[in-house]
mmCIF file of C-alpha atoms in Angstrom:
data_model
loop_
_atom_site.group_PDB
_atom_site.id
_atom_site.type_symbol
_atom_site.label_atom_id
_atom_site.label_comp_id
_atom_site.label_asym_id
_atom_site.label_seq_id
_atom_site.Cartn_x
_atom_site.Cartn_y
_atom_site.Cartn_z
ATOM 1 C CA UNK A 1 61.625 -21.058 -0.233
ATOM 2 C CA UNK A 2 59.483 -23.355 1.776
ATOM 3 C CA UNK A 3 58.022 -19.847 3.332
ATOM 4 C CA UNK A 4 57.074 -18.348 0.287
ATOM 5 C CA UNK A 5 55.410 -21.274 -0.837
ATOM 6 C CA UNK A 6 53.252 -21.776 2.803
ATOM 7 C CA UNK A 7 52.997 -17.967 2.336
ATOM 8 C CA UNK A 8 51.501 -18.160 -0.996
ATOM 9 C CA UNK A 9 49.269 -20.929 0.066
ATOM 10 C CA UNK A 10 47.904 -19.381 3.448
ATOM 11 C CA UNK A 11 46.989 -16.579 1.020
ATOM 12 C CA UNK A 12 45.001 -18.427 -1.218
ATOM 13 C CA UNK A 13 43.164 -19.887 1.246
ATOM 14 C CA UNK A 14 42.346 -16.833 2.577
ATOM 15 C CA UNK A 15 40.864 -15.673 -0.746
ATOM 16 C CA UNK A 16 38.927 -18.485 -1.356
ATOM 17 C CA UNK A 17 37.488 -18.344 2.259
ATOM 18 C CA UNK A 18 36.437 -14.831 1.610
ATOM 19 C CA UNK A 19 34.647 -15.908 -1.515
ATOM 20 C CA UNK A 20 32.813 -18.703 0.520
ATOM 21 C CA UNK A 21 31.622 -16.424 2.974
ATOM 22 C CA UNK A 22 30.228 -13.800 0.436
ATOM 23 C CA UNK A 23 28.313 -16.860 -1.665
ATOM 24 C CA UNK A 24 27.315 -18.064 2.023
ATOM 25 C CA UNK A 25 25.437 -14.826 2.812
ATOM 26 C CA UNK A 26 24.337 -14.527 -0.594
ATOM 27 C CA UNK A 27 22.674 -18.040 -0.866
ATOM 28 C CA UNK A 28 21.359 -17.294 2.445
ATOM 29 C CA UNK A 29 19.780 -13.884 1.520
ATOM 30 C CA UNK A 30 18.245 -15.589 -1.566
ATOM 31 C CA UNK A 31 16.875 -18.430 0.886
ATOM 32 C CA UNK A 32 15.424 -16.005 3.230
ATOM 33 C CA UNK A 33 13.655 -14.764 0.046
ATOM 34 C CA UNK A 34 12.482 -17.675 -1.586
ATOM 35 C CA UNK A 35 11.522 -19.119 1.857
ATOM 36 C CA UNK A 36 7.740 -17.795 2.116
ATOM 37 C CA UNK A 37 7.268 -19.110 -1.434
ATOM 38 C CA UNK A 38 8.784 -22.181 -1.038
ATOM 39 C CA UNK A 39 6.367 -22.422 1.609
ATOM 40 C CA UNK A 40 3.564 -21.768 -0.421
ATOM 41 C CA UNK A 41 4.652 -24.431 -3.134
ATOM 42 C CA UNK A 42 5.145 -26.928 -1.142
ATOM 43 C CA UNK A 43 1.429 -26.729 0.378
ATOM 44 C CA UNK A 44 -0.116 -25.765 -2.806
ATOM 45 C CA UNK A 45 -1.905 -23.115 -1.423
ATOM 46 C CA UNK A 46 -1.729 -19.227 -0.001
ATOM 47 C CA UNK A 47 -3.033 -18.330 3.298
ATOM 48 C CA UNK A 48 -5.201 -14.865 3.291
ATOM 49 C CA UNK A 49 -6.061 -13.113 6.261
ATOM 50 C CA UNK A 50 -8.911 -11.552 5.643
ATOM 51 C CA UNK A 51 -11.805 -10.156 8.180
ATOM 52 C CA UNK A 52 -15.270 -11.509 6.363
ATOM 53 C CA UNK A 53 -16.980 -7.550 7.226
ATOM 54 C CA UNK A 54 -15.972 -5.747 4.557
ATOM 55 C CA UNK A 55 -18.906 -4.638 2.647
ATOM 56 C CA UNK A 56 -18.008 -5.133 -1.142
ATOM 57 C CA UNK A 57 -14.125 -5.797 -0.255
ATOM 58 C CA UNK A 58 -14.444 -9.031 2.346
ATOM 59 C CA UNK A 59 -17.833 -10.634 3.482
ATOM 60 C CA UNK A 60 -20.627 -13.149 3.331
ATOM 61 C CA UNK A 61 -23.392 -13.396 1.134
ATOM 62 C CA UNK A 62 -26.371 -12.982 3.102
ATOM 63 C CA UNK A 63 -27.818 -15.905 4.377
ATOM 64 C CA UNK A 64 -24.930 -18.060 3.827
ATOM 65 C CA UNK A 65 -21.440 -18.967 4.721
ATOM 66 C CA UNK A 66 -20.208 -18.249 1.317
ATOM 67 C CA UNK A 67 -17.130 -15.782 2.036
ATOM 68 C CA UNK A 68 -16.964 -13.434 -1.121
ATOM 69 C CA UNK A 69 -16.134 -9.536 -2.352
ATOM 70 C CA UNK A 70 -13.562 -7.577 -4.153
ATOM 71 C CA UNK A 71 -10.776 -8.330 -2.151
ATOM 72 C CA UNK A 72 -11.509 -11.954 -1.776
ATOM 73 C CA UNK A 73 -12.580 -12.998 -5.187
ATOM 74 C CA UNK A 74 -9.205 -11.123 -6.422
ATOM 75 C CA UNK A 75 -7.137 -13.327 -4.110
ATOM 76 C CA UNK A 76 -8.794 -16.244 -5.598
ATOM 77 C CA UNK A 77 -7.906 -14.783 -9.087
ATOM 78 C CA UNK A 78 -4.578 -14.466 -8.354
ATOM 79 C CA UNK A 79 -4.424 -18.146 -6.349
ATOM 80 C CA UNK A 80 -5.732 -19.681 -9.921
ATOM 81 C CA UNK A 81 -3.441 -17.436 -12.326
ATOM 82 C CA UNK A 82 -0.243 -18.494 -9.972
ATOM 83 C CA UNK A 83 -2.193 -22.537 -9.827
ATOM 84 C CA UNK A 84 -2.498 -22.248 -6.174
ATOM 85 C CA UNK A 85 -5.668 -22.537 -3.927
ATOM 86 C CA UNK A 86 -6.747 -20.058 -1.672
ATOM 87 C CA UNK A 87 -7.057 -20.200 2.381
ATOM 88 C CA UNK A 88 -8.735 -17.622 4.267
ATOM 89 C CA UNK A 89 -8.487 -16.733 7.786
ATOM 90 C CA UNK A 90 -10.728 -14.512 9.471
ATOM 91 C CA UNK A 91 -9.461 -12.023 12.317
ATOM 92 C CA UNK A 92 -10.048 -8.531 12.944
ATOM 93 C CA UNK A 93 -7.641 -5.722 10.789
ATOM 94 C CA UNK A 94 -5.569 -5.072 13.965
ATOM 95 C CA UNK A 95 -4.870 -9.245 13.867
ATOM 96 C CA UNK A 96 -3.551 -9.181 10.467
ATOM 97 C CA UNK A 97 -0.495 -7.319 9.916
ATOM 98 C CA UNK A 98 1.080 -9.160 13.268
ATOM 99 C CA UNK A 99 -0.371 -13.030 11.788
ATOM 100 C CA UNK A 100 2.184 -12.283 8.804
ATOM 101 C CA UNK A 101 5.153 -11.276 11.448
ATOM 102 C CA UNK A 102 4.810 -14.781 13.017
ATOM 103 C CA UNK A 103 3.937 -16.416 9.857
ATOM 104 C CA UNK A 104 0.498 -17.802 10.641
ATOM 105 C CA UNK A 105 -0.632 -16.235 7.355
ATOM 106 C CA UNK A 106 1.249 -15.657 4.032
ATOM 107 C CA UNK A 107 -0.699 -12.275 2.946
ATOM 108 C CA UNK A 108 -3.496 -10.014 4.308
ATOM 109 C CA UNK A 109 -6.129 -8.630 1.643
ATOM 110 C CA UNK A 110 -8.660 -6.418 3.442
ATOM 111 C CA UNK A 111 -8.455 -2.992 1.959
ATOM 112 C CA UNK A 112 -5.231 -2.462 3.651
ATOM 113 C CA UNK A 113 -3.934 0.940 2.959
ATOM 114 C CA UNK A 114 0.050 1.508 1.314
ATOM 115 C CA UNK A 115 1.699 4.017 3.915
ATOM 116 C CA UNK A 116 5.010 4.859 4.257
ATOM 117 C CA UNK A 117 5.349 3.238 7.840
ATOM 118 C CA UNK A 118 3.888 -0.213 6.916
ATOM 119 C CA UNK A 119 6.200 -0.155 3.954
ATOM 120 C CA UNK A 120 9.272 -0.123 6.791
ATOM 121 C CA UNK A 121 8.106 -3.616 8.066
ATOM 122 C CA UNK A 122 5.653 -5.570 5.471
ATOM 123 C CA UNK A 123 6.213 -5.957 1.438
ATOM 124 C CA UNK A 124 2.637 -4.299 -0.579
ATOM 125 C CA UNK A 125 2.042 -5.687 -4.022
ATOM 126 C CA UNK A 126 1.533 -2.779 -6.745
ATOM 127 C CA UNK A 127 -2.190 -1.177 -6.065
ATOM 128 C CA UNK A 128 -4.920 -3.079 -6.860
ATOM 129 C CA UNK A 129 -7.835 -0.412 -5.573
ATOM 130 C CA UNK A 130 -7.498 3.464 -5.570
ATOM 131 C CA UNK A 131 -9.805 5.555 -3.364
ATOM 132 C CA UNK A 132 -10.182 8.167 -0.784
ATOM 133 C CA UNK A 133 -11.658 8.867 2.879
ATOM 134 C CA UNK A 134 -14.740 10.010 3.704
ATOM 135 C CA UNK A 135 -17.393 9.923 6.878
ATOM 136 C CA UNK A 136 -20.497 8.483 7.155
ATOM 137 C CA UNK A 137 -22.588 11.062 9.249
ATOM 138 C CA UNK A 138 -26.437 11.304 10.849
ATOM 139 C CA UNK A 139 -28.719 12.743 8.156
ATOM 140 C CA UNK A 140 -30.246 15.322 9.852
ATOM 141 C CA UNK A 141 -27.337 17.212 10.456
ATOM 142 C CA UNK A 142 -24.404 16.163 9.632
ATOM 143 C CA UNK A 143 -23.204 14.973 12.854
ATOM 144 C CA UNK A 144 -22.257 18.503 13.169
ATOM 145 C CA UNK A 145 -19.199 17.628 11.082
ATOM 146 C CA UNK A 146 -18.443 20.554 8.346
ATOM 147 C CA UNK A 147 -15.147 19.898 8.072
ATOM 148 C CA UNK A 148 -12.173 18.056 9.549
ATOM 149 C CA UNK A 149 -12.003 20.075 12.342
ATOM 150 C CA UNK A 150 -15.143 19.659 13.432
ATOM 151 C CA UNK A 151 -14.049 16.379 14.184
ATOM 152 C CA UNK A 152 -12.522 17.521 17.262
ATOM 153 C CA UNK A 153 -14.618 16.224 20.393
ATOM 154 C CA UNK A 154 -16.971 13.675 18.702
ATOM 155 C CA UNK A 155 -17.108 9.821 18.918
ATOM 156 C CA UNK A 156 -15.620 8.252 15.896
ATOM 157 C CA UNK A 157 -16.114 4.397 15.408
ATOM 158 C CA UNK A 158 -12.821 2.727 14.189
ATOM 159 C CA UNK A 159 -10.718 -0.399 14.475
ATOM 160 C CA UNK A 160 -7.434 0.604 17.187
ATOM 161 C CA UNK A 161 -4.667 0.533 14.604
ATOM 162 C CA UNK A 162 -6.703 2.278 11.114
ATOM 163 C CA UNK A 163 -5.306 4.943 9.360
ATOM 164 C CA UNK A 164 -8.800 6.568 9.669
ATOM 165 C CA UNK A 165 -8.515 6.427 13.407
ATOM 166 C CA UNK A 166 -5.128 8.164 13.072
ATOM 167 C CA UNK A 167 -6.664 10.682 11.077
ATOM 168 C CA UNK A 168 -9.990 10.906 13.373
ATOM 169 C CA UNK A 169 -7.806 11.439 16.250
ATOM 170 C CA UNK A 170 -5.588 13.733 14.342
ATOM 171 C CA UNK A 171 -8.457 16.263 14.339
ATOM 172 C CA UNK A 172 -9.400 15.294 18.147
ATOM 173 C CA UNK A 173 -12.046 12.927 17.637
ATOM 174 C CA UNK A 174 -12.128 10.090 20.689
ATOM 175 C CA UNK A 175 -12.200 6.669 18.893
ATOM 176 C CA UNK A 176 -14.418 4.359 19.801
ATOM 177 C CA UNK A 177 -12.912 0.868 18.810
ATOM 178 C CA UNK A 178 -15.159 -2.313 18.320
ATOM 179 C CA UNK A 179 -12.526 -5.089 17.241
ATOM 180 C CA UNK A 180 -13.857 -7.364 14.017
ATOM 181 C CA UNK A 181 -17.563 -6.215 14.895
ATOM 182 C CA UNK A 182 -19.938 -6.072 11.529
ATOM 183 C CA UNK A 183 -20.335 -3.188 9.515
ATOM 184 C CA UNK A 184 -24.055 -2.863 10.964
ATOM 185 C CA UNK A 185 -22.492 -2.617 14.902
ATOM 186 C CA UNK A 186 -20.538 1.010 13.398
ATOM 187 C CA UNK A 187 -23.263 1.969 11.274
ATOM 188 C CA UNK A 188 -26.060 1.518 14.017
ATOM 189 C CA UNK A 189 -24.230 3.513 16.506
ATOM 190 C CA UNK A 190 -23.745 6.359 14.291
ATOM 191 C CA UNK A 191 -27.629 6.188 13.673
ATOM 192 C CA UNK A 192 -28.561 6.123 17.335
ATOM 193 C CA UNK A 193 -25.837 8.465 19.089
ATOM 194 C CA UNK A 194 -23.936 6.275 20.553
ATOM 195 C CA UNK A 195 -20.950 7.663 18.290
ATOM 196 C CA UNK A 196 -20.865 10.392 15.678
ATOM 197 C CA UNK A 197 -18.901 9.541 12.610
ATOM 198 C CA UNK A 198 -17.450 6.852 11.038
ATOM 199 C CA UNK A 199 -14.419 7.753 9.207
ATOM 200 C CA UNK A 200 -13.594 5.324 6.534
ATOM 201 C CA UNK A 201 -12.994 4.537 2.567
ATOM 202 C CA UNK A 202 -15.345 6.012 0.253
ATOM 203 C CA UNK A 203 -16.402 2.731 -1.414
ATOM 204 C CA UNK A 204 -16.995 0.818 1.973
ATOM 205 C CA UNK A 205 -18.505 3.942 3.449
ATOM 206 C CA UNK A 206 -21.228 3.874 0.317
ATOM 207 C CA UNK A 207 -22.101 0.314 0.663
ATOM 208 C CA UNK A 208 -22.528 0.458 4.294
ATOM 209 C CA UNK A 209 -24.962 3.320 4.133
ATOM 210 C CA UNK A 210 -26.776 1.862 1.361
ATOM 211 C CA UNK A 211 -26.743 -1.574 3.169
ATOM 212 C CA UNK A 212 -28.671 0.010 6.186
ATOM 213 C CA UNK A 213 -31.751 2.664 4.684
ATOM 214 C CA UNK A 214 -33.555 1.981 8.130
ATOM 215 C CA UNK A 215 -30.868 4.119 10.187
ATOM 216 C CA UNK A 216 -30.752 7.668 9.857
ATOM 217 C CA UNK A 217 -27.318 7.929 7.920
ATOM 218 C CA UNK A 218 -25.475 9.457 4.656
ATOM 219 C CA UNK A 219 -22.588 9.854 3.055
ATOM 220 C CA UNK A 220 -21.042 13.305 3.949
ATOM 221 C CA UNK A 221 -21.884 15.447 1.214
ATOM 222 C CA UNK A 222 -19.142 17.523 1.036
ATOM 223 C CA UNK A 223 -16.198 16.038 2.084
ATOM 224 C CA UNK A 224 -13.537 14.388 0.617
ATOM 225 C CA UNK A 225 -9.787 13.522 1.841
ATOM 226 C CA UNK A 226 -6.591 11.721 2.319
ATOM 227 C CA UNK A 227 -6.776 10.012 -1.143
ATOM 228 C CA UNK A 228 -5.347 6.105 -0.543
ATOM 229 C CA UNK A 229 -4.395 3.087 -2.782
ATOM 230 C CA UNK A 230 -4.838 -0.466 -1.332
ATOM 231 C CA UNK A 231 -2.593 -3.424 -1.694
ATOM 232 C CA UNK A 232 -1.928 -7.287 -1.035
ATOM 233 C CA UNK A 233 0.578 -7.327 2.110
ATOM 234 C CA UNK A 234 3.328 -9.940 2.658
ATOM 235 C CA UNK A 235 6.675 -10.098 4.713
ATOM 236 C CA UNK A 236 9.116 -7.817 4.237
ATOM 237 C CA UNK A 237 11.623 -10.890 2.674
ATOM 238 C CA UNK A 238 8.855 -12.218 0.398
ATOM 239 C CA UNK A 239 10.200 -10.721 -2.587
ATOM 240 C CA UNK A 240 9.225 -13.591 -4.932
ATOM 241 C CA UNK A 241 6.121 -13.613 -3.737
ATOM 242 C CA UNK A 242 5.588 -10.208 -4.631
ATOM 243 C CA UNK A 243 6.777 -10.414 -8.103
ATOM 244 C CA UNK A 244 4.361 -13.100 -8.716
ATOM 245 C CA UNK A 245 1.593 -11.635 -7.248
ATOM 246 C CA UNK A 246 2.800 -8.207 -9.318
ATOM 247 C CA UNK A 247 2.657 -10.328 -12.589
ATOM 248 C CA UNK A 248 -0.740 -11.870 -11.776
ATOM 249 C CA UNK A 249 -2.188 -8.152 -10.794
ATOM 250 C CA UNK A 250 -0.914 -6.824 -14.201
ATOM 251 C CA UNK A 251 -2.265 -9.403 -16.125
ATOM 252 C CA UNK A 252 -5.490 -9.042 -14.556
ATOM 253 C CA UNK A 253 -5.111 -5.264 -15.506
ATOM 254 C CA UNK A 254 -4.329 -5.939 -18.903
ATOM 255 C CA UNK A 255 -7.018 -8.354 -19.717
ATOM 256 C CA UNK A 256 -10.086 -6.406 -17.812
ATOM 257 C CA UNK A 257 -10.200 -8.770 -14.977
ATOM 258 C CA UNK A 258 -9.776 -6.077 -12.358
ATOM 259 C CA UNK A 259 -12.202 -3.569 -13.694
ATOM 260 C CA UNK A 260 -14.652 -6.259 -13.952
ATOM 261 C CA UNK A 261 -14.324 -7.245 -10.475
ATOM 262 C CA UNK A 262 -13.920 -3.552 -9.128
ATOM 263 C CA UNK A 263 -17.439 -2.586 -10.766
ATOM 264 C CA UNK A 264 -19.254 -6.040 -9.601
ATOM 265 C CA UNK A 265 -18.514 -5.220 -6.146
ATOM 266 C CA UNK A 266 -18.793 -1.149 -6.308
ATOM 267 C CA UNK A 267 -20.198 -0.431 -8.992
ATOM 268 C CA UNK A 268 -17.593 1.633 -10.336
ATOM 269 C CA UNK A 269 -14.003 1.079 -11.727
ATOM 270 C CA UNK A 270 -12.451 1.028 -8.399
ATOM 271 C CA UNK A 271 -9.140 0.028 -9.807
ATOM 272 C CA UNK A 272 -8.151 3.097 -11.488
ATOM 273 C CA UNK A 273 -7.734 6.460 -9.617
ATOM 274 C CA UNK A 274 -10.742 8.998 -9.082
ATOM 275 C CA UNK A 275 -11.597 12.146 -10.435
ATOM 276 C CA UNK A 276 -11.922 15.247 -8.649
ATOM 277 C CA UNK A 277 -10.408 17.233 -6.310
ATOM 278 C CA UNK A 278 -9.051 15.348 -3.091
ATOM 279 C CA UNK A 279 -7.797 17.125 0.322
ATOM 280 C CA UNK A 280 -4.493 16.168 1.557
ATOM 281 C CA UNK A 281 -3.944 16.299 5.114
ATOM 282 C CA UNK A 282 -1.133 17.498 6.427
ATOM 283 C CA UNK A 283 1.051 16.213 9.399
ATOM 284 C CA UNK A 284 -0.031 12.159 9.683
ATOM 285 C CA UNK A 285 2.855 10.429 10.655
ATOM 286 C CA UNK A 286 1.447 6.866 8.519
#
């Protein structure tokens, strides 16, 4: 009898020790998760990376140190609908996505690009800007660019780790990589010879141009491709985050605050999807 009963007992231990250790991993998954908010809270603030040379997404107004565009101004939207300030710090693209790895910033917002392999590491908020790629040529003749695969052979000026590099070097264009260099550094080198195409976002692309009427540069006329949608980025565990950011971004659907910032900054509804036809490309591994 005494058997049964230290039989029976070893048993129940054994069952409750197996519920422990599924609670155990489950309060620790949930920790993991609420860890980058938590974070947040307890500084009462969000951290942006952001690279300040953006045209109409991330820069400064001219002549001052006042750090302001789409991408910005909806961070601090979302900072004041979730009563948290905003932080920015200013790196290059290729700086950003590894500053949230090693947690020296909580999101990136700089007209970062949803693709399939990003989604494998780093958690996107739902899209806040829809768009597509184009180049920004010489005038006089188009850079000799007609079509994508014209791209093979010429210069193309393009932070290392861009989905437009991919796709410039896709076609055989060399890239020609200037870290967080100003729009005008890009733009002028296009104009001179130094390089032959820039291929980049429509909106950016159309601000650039316009921002520089001295240089001998346009807006390919005819082309049109790889349609994208842009997104706040976060760790891959920052699910609350995310949902807070989500409810902010719908919110600021619902009530017109997007469009309104989307046309202040490009002068169209950048927030909802284009018309038109838009060329796929086929085989980028992104």
């Amino acid at each position: 009898m005494k058997r049964f009963y230290l039989f029976i007992a070893i048993l129940v231990m054994m069952v409750l020790s197996a519920c422990g250790t599924g609670n155990e991993k489950e309060e620790a998954s949930a920790t993991k998760e609420d860890a980058v908010w938590s974070g947040i809270e307890k500084r009462g603030k969000i951290i942006a990376g952001t690279s300040g040379t953006l045209v109409g997404a991330s820069t400064y107004e001219e002549g001052t140190d006042k750090l302001t565009g789409y991408d910005v101004e909806l961070m601090r939207e979302i900072g004041k609908r979730l009563g948290l300030d905003v932080k920015f710090e200013i790196m290059g693209i290729d700086s950003m996505l590894p500053a949230i790895q090693s947690g020296r910033i909580d999101v990136a917002v700089n007209d970062i690009e949803i693709t399939d392999k990003r989604k494998k590491q780093f958690a996107f908020s739902n899209p806040y800007k829809y768009s597509y790629t184009t180049m920004v040529v010489r005038k006089e003749d188009n850079s000799g660019i007609n079509s994508l695969e014209d791209l093979e052979g010429k210069r193309a000026g393009g932070g290392a780790t861009t989905i437009f590099s991919q796709i410039a070097e896709h076609f055989g264009a060399e890239v020609v990589t200037y870290g967080n260099a100003p729009n005008e550094a890009y733009l002028r080198d296009v104009h001179n010879g130094n390089t032959d195409v820039i291929v980049n976002d429509y909106y950016l692309s159309k601000f650039g141009v316009a921002a520089f009427p001295e240089f001998d540069i346009t807006l390919h006329p005819d082309l049109k491709f790889h349609p994208t949608e842009q997104a706040v980025v976060m760790d891959k565990e920052a699910t609350v985050l995310q949902t807070k950011i989500n409810d902010a971004l719908q919110e600021m659907r619902e009530d017109g605050t997007l469009s309104e910032l989307a046309i202040k900054f490009y002068q169209e509804d950048a927030s909802k999807k284009p018309e038109g036809e838009i060329e796929e490309i086929e085989g980028l591994d992104l």
